[in-house]
Amino acid sequence: MIALHLRWGDAPPPRDRFSQALSSARHTLARSVTIGNAVLAISTLGDTPAASAVKLRDGSVLLFDGHLDDRAALARSLGVHAADDATLYGEAYLKHLDEVDARICGQYAALIVAPSGQIVRLARSPLRAPPLHYWQSDDELIVGSAPRLLFATGRVPRVLDDQKIADSLVLNYNEERRSWFAGIRRVPIGTICHFSRGWEQSRRFHDLASLPPTLLGSTGEYVGQGRAMLEDAVRSSLGGFARPAISLSGGLDSQAVAAFTAEALPVGGQIKGFTSIPDSPVSSDALTNELPYAKALGRMYPQLDVEGVLSGELWFDYRLDEIFEFAGVVPRNTANLHWNHRIWEKASTEGHDVIFTGSAGNLGFSLDGLWGFGEWVRTGQWGRLLRETRLAKAPGQTLLRALYARVVAPRLPEPAWSAMQKLAGRQHADPFATWSPIDPKWAKEMDVADRAEAMGHDMLFRFPSEVSAYRRDFGGGEAGDIDQAFLQIHGMPERDPLAYRPLVEFCHSIPVEQFIEGGETRLLARRILTGKVPEEVRTEQRRGVQASDWRQRLARAKAALSRELADLQRDEVITGRIAIADLKRTLDSWDDSAPADPVVDSRLSLAMPRAIATARFIRWAGRSEAPGPAD
């Protein structure tokens, strides 16, 4: 983690400014330096630098948090010997200046203070990056990897931003600069910010929407290039690690990472796969237990040892306070945290030094291509549109209804869409009555629906009519903050080869027909994985159901959760924002032996965990804190 406190035109703050805030059970303050009127600090993770500080040849000081990809190639291009990531970034910056971040590849946050101590440059890599939060006044600039570093100075009040809370309750994270705390701002991914006294300038240097198209001669060429890039991504991610583990499911993405990693390991190398499994059998037509698919992959690769991981009594609130402390956010996918923690804990206990994931795959490597229906309308490809719609329509669905669902409905304003739903006799899946716990009155007061529409966030989750919906989601949902929190909590870095920038850019620049054709979706991934993963995995059309045993977990926790909701009902700050009374009624009347009701299930599996997590975060943020260190 990295931090800076700069006083324009005044004496620098004390050098121990961040010593306590940068320390945790696993992290300690590694270095604190003063340049001009600024104090800068970094932390270490055990014996491994979690961030680095480097003095550049021009006298600037660089703080670097994260990692670079393709290090050897970068070092050769710079004419330097192999060096740590911070040194490589510093050399690249001196050569390319403000163009450096467009020319290199990695997942990082960088902070540079000019020799004068009066100019600061912040940058976050595209797609995925550790977070950077900042607060600025006429006299000061404070920057940190997490809000708690800013609060530690005693200069930044810990006041929640109600608009952020409201937007998050409808899963709208598209206002990237907005923090969870009033007065604090965030550096968006793929963005550079410059600061001097009384001046700030930002520039987005990377946007998936601006990529030039990649047009190759045949399907085989697209598959070959995609496969080569995935191989590069895995090799780069493995650099510097000796004992990798992977969070492994039965889906295309993590299976791709595991397969290509197993092939890239040195002779005698091993990778351990950890697969979350339900604590008890779940009756469903969906894919609820992915261990058999993970084991099937393990039989293909002797280097891959697969183990199922149980979560026991744990559920969505496991280690939630630590997420608040280390990330300063409410996690988007609260109901899936417990099994992620268990996998990280197992990997750490067994001595693995990195954990691989494939979480970025759905937005790149295994894109489903469903925006193609809208694209074929815009480009007048009527024959392809009709053919693909006919192949993709549900059994018993007419072609006209299928066209409406894929082409017309996604572009209708919500009131018109709702009216059409009623006209067709279909139940309107109102977000406020299903997955969102926000109080409808507060939602209207905070204008969440109009804000979501203006930012391109579809609260109805209809068929995406444009690829921009996928591009906006890349790196969203505070992914970098959650990654950082897991690093702080478990002391183990994560690598996702499917977030490798050249691979993602390739996937977002090729024709949509490489992802959807003949009624089949996610085609690029399926073609690349031919012979690499079990055929039953490659051809599976179902999606895995995460936390599929939530009903059993809810039954065990029902009484305790009802008491917590009763307590929250007495808190006007909470009840003015979250529909606590409705959630409590739904919970108290729930019978786990009754047939599943989609509306009730959505309220209890999605809305309630999100409500309780948000309520706890509001209370956590409202607790009085010890003042920052005295100057």
XYZ file of C-alpha atoms in Angstrom:
631
model
C 0.000 0.000 0.000
C 1.151 3.545 -0.639
C 0.355 6.932 0.898
C 1.264 10.616 0.576
C 0.563 13.733 2.626
C 1.693 16.969 0.989
C 1.349 20.472 2.409
C 1.596 23.124 -0.236
C 3.979 25.820 0.977
C 4.270 24.575 4.561
C 6.498 22.323 6.624
C 6.101 18.629 5.770
C 4.012 16.408 8.034
C 5.801 14.087 10.484
C 7.563 11.138 8.846
C 5.626 8.679 11.012
C 2.338 10.042 9.681
C 1.194 6.680 8.247
C 3.093 4.222 10.436
C 0.076 2.948 12.351
C -2.377 3.020 9.444
C -0.026 1.080 7.160
C 0.399 -1.690 9.709
C -1.912 -4.669 10.108
C -1.624 -8.276 11.192
C 0.446 -9.000 8.068
C 1.684 -5.586 6.923
C 4.220 -3.233 8.459
C 5.466 0.187 7.480
C 8.466 -0.461 5.242
C 9.684 2.989 4.395
C 8.792 6.609 4.928
C 10.545 9.406 3.048
C 10.272 13.178 2.847
C 10.610 15.176 -0.345
C 9.990 18.907 -0.229
C 6.832 19.430 1.800
C 5.553 15.865 1.380
C 5.889 12.660 3.340
C 5.497 9.399 1.420
C 5.136 5.885 2.841
C 4.823 2.263 1.728
C 4.088 -1.015 3.485
C 5.551 -4.506 3.184
C 3.833 -7.865 3.281
C 5.950 -10.133 5.454
C 9.272 -10.462 3.631
C 7.716 -9.472 0.302
C 7.372 -5.829 -0.743
C 3.692 -5.009 -1.099
C 4.776 -1.735 -2.686
C 8.064 -0.080 -3.589
C 9.632 3.353 -3.329
C 12.295 4.410 -5.830
C 14.216 7.649 -6.307
C 14.437 8.327 -10.034
C 17.448 9.715 -11.849
C 15.766 13.111 -12.240
C 15.291 13.417 -8.470
C 11.595 12.446 -8.445
C 10.304 9.876 -5.981
C 8.096 7.040 -7.233
C 5.745 4.913 -5.140
C 4.612 1.801 -7.010
C 1.895 -0.635 -5.906
C 1.061 -3.715 -7.976
C 2.884 -5.615 -10.711
C 4.029 -5.356 -14.310
C 3.533 -7.953 -17.017
C 6.110 -8.931 -19.654
C 8.973 -7.688 -17.476
C 11.808 -9.192 -19.522
C 10.567 -7.638 -22.773
C 10.119 -4.281 -21.058
C 13.633 -4.405 -19.621
C 15.068 -5.181 -23.069
C 13.168 -2.298 -24.645
C 14.566 0.063 -22.013
C 18.107 -1.288 -22.291
C 18.301 -2.141 -18.600
C 19.093 -5.336 -16.759
C 16.361 -7.287 -14.984
C 15.013 -5.131 -12.184
C 12.085 -4.910 -9.809
C 8.794 -3.589 -11.127
C 9.115 -0.149 -9.543
C 12.535 0.425 -11.093
C 11.283 -0.736 -14.495
C 8.296 1.581 -14.270
C 10.558 4.466 -13.248
C 12.895 3.903 -16.188
C 9.944 3.632 -18.561
C 8.511 6.865 -17.158
C 11.775 8.751 -17.669
C 11.833 7.552 -21.294
C 8.173 7.999 -22.221
C 6.925 10.506 -19.607
C 3.132 10.828 -19.672
C 2.818 8.193 -22.421
C 4.360 5.485 -20.258
C 1.111 3.942 -19.033
C -0.205 3.465 -22.559
C 2.998 1.620 -23.505
C 3.390 -0.862 -20.649
C 1.280 -3.702 -19.342
C 0.375 -4.603 -15.771
C -1.950 -4.014 -12.869
C -0.624 -1.186 -10.749
C -1.063 2.198 -9.136
C 1.801 4.694 -9.347
C 2.495 7.966 -7.544
C 5.329 10.309 -8.551
C 6.394 13.449 -6.693
C 8.565 15.872 -8.665
C 11.951 16.931 -7.203
C 10.420 20.241 -6.113
C 7.870 18.394 -4.006
C 5.180 20.612 -5.528
C 3.869 18.475 -8.410
C 2.255 15.061 -8.015
C 1.320 12.537 -10.687
C -1.093 9.655 -9.990
C -1.814 6.806 -12.421
C -3.796 3.579 -12.426
C -3.366 0.929 -15.072
C -6.229 0.027 -17.413
C -8.740 -2.776 -16.754
C -7.644 -3.750 -13.230
C -5.525 -1.858 -10.727
C -4.936 -1.307 -7.019
C -7.008 1.655 -5.833
C -5.946 5.257 -5.284
C -8.059 7.614 -3.156
C -7.314 11.292 -2.676
C -8.475 14.377 -0.803
C -7.426 17.900 -1.716
C -7.813 21.326 -0.160
C -6.236 24.684 -0.929
C -3.328 23.759 1.335
C -2.980 19.974 1.229
C -3.098 16.845 -0.906
C -3.528 13.452 0.751
C -3.392 10.212 -1.241
C -3.695 6.605 -0.146
C -4.420 3.069 -1.263
C -7.416 2.986 1.077
C -9.602 5.616 2.771
C -8.263 4.665 6.213
C -4.876 6.092 5.223
C -6.496 9.442 4.521
C -8.419 9.366 7.810
C -5.183 8.565 9.676
C -3.856 12.054 8.977
C -6.572 13.606 11.138
C -7.334 16.005 8.281
C -10.072 14.058 6.441
C -13.436 13.496 8.169
C -15.033 10.052 7.896
C -18.436 11.049 6.498
C -20.329 8.688 4.208
C -21.480 9.756 0.758
C -25.206 8.985 0.675
C -25.339 9.058 -3.116
C -22.719 6.324 -3.317
C -24.632 4.205 -0.806
C -27.858 4.649 -2.776
C -26.262 3.853 -6.128
C -24.538 0.771 -4.728
C -27.835 -0.614 -3.460
C -28.979 -0.827 -7.094
C -25.537 -2.100 -8.211
C -24.631 1.081 -10.071
C -20.859 1.520 -9.775
C -20.410 3.450 -13.008
C -19.482 6.798 -11.425
C -15.857 5.778 -11.038
C -14.569 8.928 -9.362
C -17.135 8.822 -6.584
C -15.907 7.503 -3.248
C -17.913 5.993 -0.430
C -16.901 9.025 1.650
C -17.770 12.674 1.161
C -14.832 14.789 0.021
C -12.705 11.848 -1.087
C -12.289 11.065 -4.770
C -10.966 8.046 -6.630
C -8.600 7.796 -9.578
C -10.446 5.751 -12.250
C -8.708 2.867 -13.977
C -6.750 3.844 -17.084
C -6.440 7.431 -15.855
C -3.614 9.861 -15.048
C -4.116 12.773 -12.622
C -1.727 15.700 -12.110
C -1.788 18.018 -9.101
C -0.105 21.209 -8.021
C -1.285 23.861 -5.645
C -4.787 24.959 -6.658
C -4.694 22.878 -9.836
C -5.804 19.396 -10.883
C -5.957 17.782 -14.311
C -7.089 14.286 -15.295
C -6.749 12.368 -18.543
C -8.123 8.960 -19.448
C -5.411 7.327 -21.505
C -7.124 3.995 -22.196
C -10.627 3.043 -23.263
C -11.711 -0.345 -24.604
C -14.258 1.452 -26.803
C -11.536 3.241 -28.780
C -9.617 0.155 -29.909
C -9.108 -0.244 -33.665
C -10.741 -3.417 -35.045
C -8.689 -6.596 -35.383
C -9.648 -8.402 -38.582
C -7.979 -11.719 -39.408
C -8.423 -14.073 -42.330
C -10.116 -17.057 -40.690
C -11.631 -18.434 -37.508
C -8.487 -20.517 -37.042
C -6.363 -17.363 -36.963
C -8.535 -15.796 -34.244
C -8.300 -18.980 -32.189
C -4.552 -19.250 -32.693
C -3.895 -15.650 -31.717
C -6.171 -15.878 -28.702
C -4.470 -19.073 -27.553
C -1.004 -17.535 -27.946
C -2.042 -14.488 -25.916
C -3.436 -16.690 -23.157
C -0.137 -18.564 -23.059
C 1.704 -15.233 -22.742
C -0.679 -14.140 -19.996
C -0.068 -17.279 -17.947
C 3.712 -17.128 -18.368
C 3.754 -13.505 -17.278
C 1.520 -14.215 -14.269
C 3.727 -17.116 -13.126
C 6.846 -14.939 -13.030
C 8.428 -14.883 -9.574
C 6.147 -17.503 -7.989
C 7.047 -21.053 -7.033
C 3.872 -22.543 -5.517
C 0.754 -21.357 -7.361
C -2.793 -22.245 -6.368
C -6.013 -21.542 -8.246
C -9.608 -20.887 -7.305
C -11.057 -23.485 -9.662
C -14.653 -23.940 -10.783
C -16.314 -25.998 -13.478
C -16.574 -23.022 -15.822
C -14.586 -22.114 -18.913
C -12.580 -19.277 -17.373
C -10.842 -20.798 -14.364
C -10.496 -24.110 -16.220
C -8.689 -22.261 -19.011
C -6.316 -20.630 -16.525
C -5.670 -23.943 -14.747
C -5.074 -25.870 -17.984
C -2.695 -23.335 -19.518
C -0.884 -22.884 -16.190
C -0.399 -26.633 -15.797
C 1.170 -26.735 -19.258
C 3.426 -23.745 -18.515
C 4.852 -25.089 -15.253
C 8.498 -26.154 -15.191
C 9.261 -29.856 -15.061
C 8.156 -31.156 -11.669
C 6.024 -28.077 -10.996
C 2.600 -28.389 -9.385
C -0.513 -26.254 -9.069
C -3.186 -26.804 -6.445
C -6.822 -26.250 -7.401
C -9.336 -25.355 -4.689
C -13.005 -25.764 -5.596
C -15.824 -24.512 -3.382
C -18.512 -27.141 -2.892
C -21.911 -26.999 -1.176
C -21.981 -28.350 2.353
C -24.999 -30.472 1.472
C -26.563 -31.669 -1.800
C -28.667 -29.083 -3.621
C -31.514 -30.309 -5.798
C -31.534 -28.277 -9.010
C -31.228 -28.531 -12.780
C -28.484 -25.917 -12.542
C -24.787 -26.648 -12.025
C -24.604 -26.477 -8.208
C -21.579 -28.682 -7.458
C -18.628 -28.016 -9.762
C -16.164 -30.387 -8.104
C -16.752 -33.253 -10.605
C -15.795 -30.923 -13.467
C -12.730 -29.714 -11.559
C -11.707 -33.308 -10.842
C -12.145 -34.156 -14.539
C -9.639 -31.425 -15.395
C -7.276 -32.779 -12.745
C -7.340 -36.173 -14.460
C -6.122 -34.496 -17.663
C -3.179 -32.804 -15.944
C -1.101 -34.729 -13.374
C 0.439 -31.371 -12.361
C -2.980 -30.218 -11.082
C -4.110 -31.448 -7.682
C -7.793 -30.644 -7.020
C -9.413 -30.378 -3.591
C -12.986 -29.531 -2.650
C -13.396 -26.821 -0.025
C -16.290 -26.700 2.431
C -17.357 -23.460 4.106
C -18.977 -24.963 7.190
C -21.114 -22.551 9.178
C -19.834 -19.482 7.343
C -21.939 -17.151 5.254
C -21.956 -13.632 3.827
C -20.800 -11.766 6.941
C -17.594 -13.750 7.397
C -14.664 -11.306 7.835
C -16.899 -8.497 6.604
C -15.493 -5.953 9.075
C -12.018 -6.568 7.674
C -13.273 -5.749 4.179
C -14.650 -2.473 5.545
C -11.349 -1.676 7.269
C -8.951 -2.582 4.467
C -11.060 -1.559 1.466
C -13.495 1.057 2.797
C -16.310 -0.278 0.590
C -19.376 -2.500 0.755
C -18.474 -5.522 -1.387
C -20.731 -5.986 -4.374
C -20.994 -9.793 -4.216
C -21.394 -10.102 -0.467
C -23.055 -13.518 -0.611
C -19.959 -15.066 -2.230
C -17.313 -13.776 0.157
C -17.329 -16.697 2.584
C -16.212 -19.363 0.137
C -13.604 -17.038 -1.388
C -12.151 -16.460 2.071
C -12.062 -20.197 2.748
C -10.143 -20.864 -0.480
C -7.648 -18.086 0.258
C -7.230 -19.397 3.810
C -6.576 -22.936 2.584
C -4.068 -21.743 0.000
C -2.247 -19.571 2.536
C -2.167 -22.314 5.193
C -0.658 -24.769 2.710
C 2.128 -22.325 1.846
C 1.145 -21.250 -1.655
C 2.660 -17.933 -2.714
C 0.031 -16.792 -5.254
C -3.555 -17.607 -6.084
C -4.779 -17.559 -9.672
C -8.341 -16.759 -10.701
C -10.267 -16.336 -13.930
C -12.699 -13.705 -12.707
C -12.137 -11.338 -15.655
C -13.031 -13.958 -18.248
C -16.718 -13.169 -18.643
C -15.810 -9.662 -19.798
C -13.099 -10.725 -22.236
C -11.885 -14.244 -22.972
C -15.339 -15.840 -22.724
C -17.565 -12.979 -23.873
C -21.011 -14.343 -24.732
C -21.581 -12.155 -27.813
C -25.193 -11.377 -26.901
C -24.771 -7.753 -27.960
C -24.582 -9.113 -31.491
C -28.359 -8.972 -31.954
C -28.343 -5.212 -31.486
C -25.237 -4.851 -33.636
C -26.779 -6.793 -36.526
C -29.767 -4.442 -36.452
C -27.521 -1.366 -36.537
C -25.479 -2.778 -39.418
C -28.445 -4.112 -41.371
C -27.435 -7.787 -41.235
C -31.043 -8.934 -41.284
C -30.390 -12.464 -42.493
C -27.868 -13.142 -39.734
C -30.186 -11.524 -37.176
C -33.122 -13.756 -38.105
C -30.995 -16.885 -38.342
C -29.306 -16.406 -34.958
C -32.549 -15.390 -33.267
C -34.270 -18.522 -34.584
C -31.439 -20.689 -33.245
C -31.244 -18.903 -29.879
C -34.948 -18.653 -29.020
C -36.325 -20.615 -26.105
C -38.465 -23.732 -26.733
C -42.029 -22.641 -27.488
C -41.011 -18.998 -27.968
C -42.114 -17.420 -31.245
C -39.569 -15.746 -33.472
C -41.331 -12.412 -32.992
C -41.118 -12.640 -29.214
C -37.487 -13.687 -29.429
C -36.705 -10.661 -31.600
C -38.539 -8.395 -29.181
C -36.592 -9.758 -26.199
C -33.189 -9.390 -27.885
C -33.603 -6.266 -29.996
C -36.499 -4.102 -28.818
C -36.836 -4.667 -25.063
C -33.215 -3.743 -24.169
C -33.686 -0.276 -25.684
C -37.049 0.596 -24.156
C -37.252 3.064 -21.265
C -38.209 1.295 -18.042
C -41.842 2.574 -17.956
C -42.441 1.403 -21.529
C -40.792 -1.927 -20.842
C -42.915 -2.419 -17.716
C -46.077 -1.601 -19.663
C -45.166 -4.159 -22.324
C -44.510 -6.758 -19.633
C -47.957 -6.213 -18.173
C -49.566 -6.247 -21.607
C -47.965 -9.624 -22.279
C -49.170 -10.940 -18.911
C -45.644 -11.381 -17.521
C -44.699 -10.508 -13.952
C -42.604 -7.384 -13.671
C -39.410 -8.206 -11.792
C -39.267 -4.912 -9.898
C -35.703 -4.445 -8.573
C -37.042 -2.858 -5.365
C -39.224 -5.907 -4.720
C -36.569 -8.482 -5.552
C -32.774 -8.086 -5.450
C -32.372 -4.462 -4.272
C -32.932 -3.695 -0.564
C -33.105 0.096 -0.988
C -36.139 1.844 0.475
C -38.225 2.903 -2.576
C -38.840 6.390 -1.148
C -35.138 6.962 -0.619
C -34.427 5.554 -4.077
C -36.703 8.213 -5.550
C -35.188 10.941 -3.373
C -31.662 9.959 -4.479
C -32.760 9.653 -8.125
C -31.130 6.230 -8.464
C -33.170 5.063 -11.468
C -32.473 8.130 -13.615
C -28.830 8.150 -12.568
C -28.487 4.489 -13.500
C -30.033 5.085 -16.906
C -27.810 8.105 -17.549
C -24.699 6.068 -16.664
C -25.672 3.089 -18.794
C -26.505 0.770 -15.899
C -29.572 -1.343 -16.700
C -31.346 -2.148 -13.432
C -33.516 -4.651 -15.316
C -30.523 -6.647 -16.600
C -31.993 -7.127 -20.067
C -30.116 -8.511 -23.072
C -27.195 -6.109 -23.697
C -27.740 -4.326 -27.003
C -24.219 -2.861 -27.135
C -20.773 -4.152 -26.206
C -20.242 -0.978 -24.155
C -22.144 -2.638 -21.302
C -19.332 -5.191 -20.955
C -16.613 -2.568 -21.277
C -18.070 -0.406 -18.521
C -18.102 -3.359 -16.140
C -14.427 -4.206 -16.596
C -12.684 -3.292 -13.370
C -15.940 -1.969 -11.899
C -17.668 -2.831 -8.656
C -14.578 -1.716 -6.750
C -12.748 -4.870 -7.845
C -9.348 -3.338 -7.083
C -10.396 -2.440 -3.546
C -11.624 -5.975 -2.839
C -8.440 -7.479 -4.318
C -6.405 -5.229 -2.048
C -8.459 -6.183 1.000
C -7.912 -9.894 0.305
C -4.178 -9.249 -0.001
C -4.214 -7.446 3.349
C -6.286 -10.132 5.060
C -4.663 -13.268 3.682
C -1.167 -12.063 2.832
C -1.155 -13.667 -0.592
C -1.201 -11.929 -3.997
C -3.719 -12.762 -6.717
C -3.103 -13.024 -10.441
C -5.795 -13.246 -13.101
C -4.270 -14.044 -16.505
C -7.631 -13.300 -18.123
C -7.173 -9.635 -17.164
C -3.946 -9.523 -19.223
C -4.296 -6.359 -21.253
C -3.253 -7.637 -24.728
C -5.684 -10.563 -24.395
C -8.574 -8.365 -23.266
C -7.902 -5.810 -25.997
C -7.787 -8.577 -28.591
C -11.145 -9.936 -27.427
C -12.766 -6.489 -27.535
C -11.466 -5.673 -31.012
C -12.521 -8.752 -32.972
C -15.910 -9.260 -34.681
C -18.840 -10.334 -32.529
C -19.298 -13.389 -34.754
C -16.197 -14.880 -33.108
C -18.245 -15.146 -29.908
C -21.715 -16.093 -31.134
C -22.674 -18.127 -34.169
C -25.054 -20.922 -35.008
C -26.970 -20.389 -31.792
C -23.877 -21.043 -29.652
C -22.339 -18.427 -27.351
C -18.852 -17.948 -25.819
C -17.433 -19.475 -28.979
C -13.917 -18.028 -28.824
C -13.277 -19.622 -25.441
C -14.850 -22.920 -26.472
C -12.683 -23.086 -29.593
C -9.473 -22.146 -27.781
C -10.151 -24.824 -25.156
C -10.662 -27.674 -27.610
C -8.508 -30.504 -26.258
C -7.415 -28.381 -23.296
C -10.304 -29.040 -20.891
C -12.781 -31.920 -20.523
C -15.315 -31.949 -23.320
C -18.204 -31.868 -20.844
C -16.794 -28.581 -19.509
C -16.157 -27.086 -22.945
C -19.688 -27.773 -24.168
C -21.593 -27.087 -20.942
C -24.301 -24.451 -21.450
C -25.304 -24.039 -17.808
C -23.614 -21.522 -15.550
C -22.383 -22.634 -12.174
C -24.484 -21.483 -9.227
C -22.256 -19.848 -6.641
C -23.203 -20.363 -2.988
C -25.872 -22.813 -4.152
C -26.465 -23.998 -0.572
C -27.600 -20.556 0.631
C -30.964 -21.928 1.772
C -29.301 -24.273 4.246
C -27.055 -21.467 5.488
C -30.039 -19.157 5.867
C -31.973 -21.786 7.817
C -29.101 -22.046 10.324
C -28.730 -18.267 10.636
C -32.423 -17.302 10.445
C -32.967 -16.569 14.139
C -29.789 -14.488 14.484
C -30.526 -12.543 11.307
C -34.092 -11.835 12.449
C -32.716 -10.386 15.692
C -30.241 -8.233 13.772
C -32.986 -6.923 11.501
C -35.105 -6.146 14.570
C -32.223 -4.129 15.978
C -31.754 -2.305 12.671
C -35.457 -1.392 12.670
C -34.740 0.871 15.658
C -32.065 2.789 13.737
C -33.600 5.669 11.772
C -30.421 6.222 9.794
C -30.682 2.674 8.465
C -34.455 2.448 7.992
C -34.491 5.730 6.093
C -32.282 4.104 3.470
C -32.955 0.363 3.520
C -36.276 -1.529 3.519
C -35.507 -3.347 6.764
C -39.129 -3.956 7.812
C -39.987 -5.612 4.504
C -36.904 -7.827 4.668
C -37.715 -8.886 8.222
C -41.287 -9.803 7.278
C -39.990 -11.840 4.352
C -37.430 -13.613 6.513
C -39.764 -14.351 9.407
C -42.411 -15.840 7.118
C -39.914 -17.913 5.133
C -40.252 -21.679 5.338
C -37.177 -23.481 4.091
C -39.227 -26.606 3.348
C -41.695 -24.749 1.087
C -41.285 -24.729 -2.707
C -38.925 -22.063 -4.004
C -40.467 -18.691 -4.835
C -38.245 -16.614 -7.157
C -39.258 -13.284 -5.581
C -38.754 -14.508 -2.006
C -35.501 -16.252 -2.915
C -34.182 -13.071 -4.503
C -35.071 -11.028 -1.413
C -33.364 -13.463 0.945
C -30.325 -14.563 -1.061
C -29.458 -11.201 -2.647
C -31.266 -8.251 -1.062
C -30.911 -9.280 2.576
C -27.123 -9.925 2.586
C -26.626 -6.664 0.704
C -28.872 -4.828 3.172
C -27.148 -6.141 6.277
C -23.678 -5.560 4.838
C -24.591 -1.965 3.948
C -26.177 -1.345 7.353
C -23.077 -2.657 9.119
C -20.887 -0.477 6.912
C -22.935 2.608 7.777
C -22.558 1.839 11.470
C -18.854 1.048 11.082
C -18.241 4.357 9.325
C -20.171 6.220 12.003
C -18.075 4.974 14.908
C -15.811 7.595 16.439
C -12.183 7.182 15.535
C -9.097 8.173 17.397
C -7.719 11.421 15.965
C -4.799 11.291 13.590
C -1.250 11.674 14.882
C -0.369 15.066 16.275
C 1.907 17.229 14.138
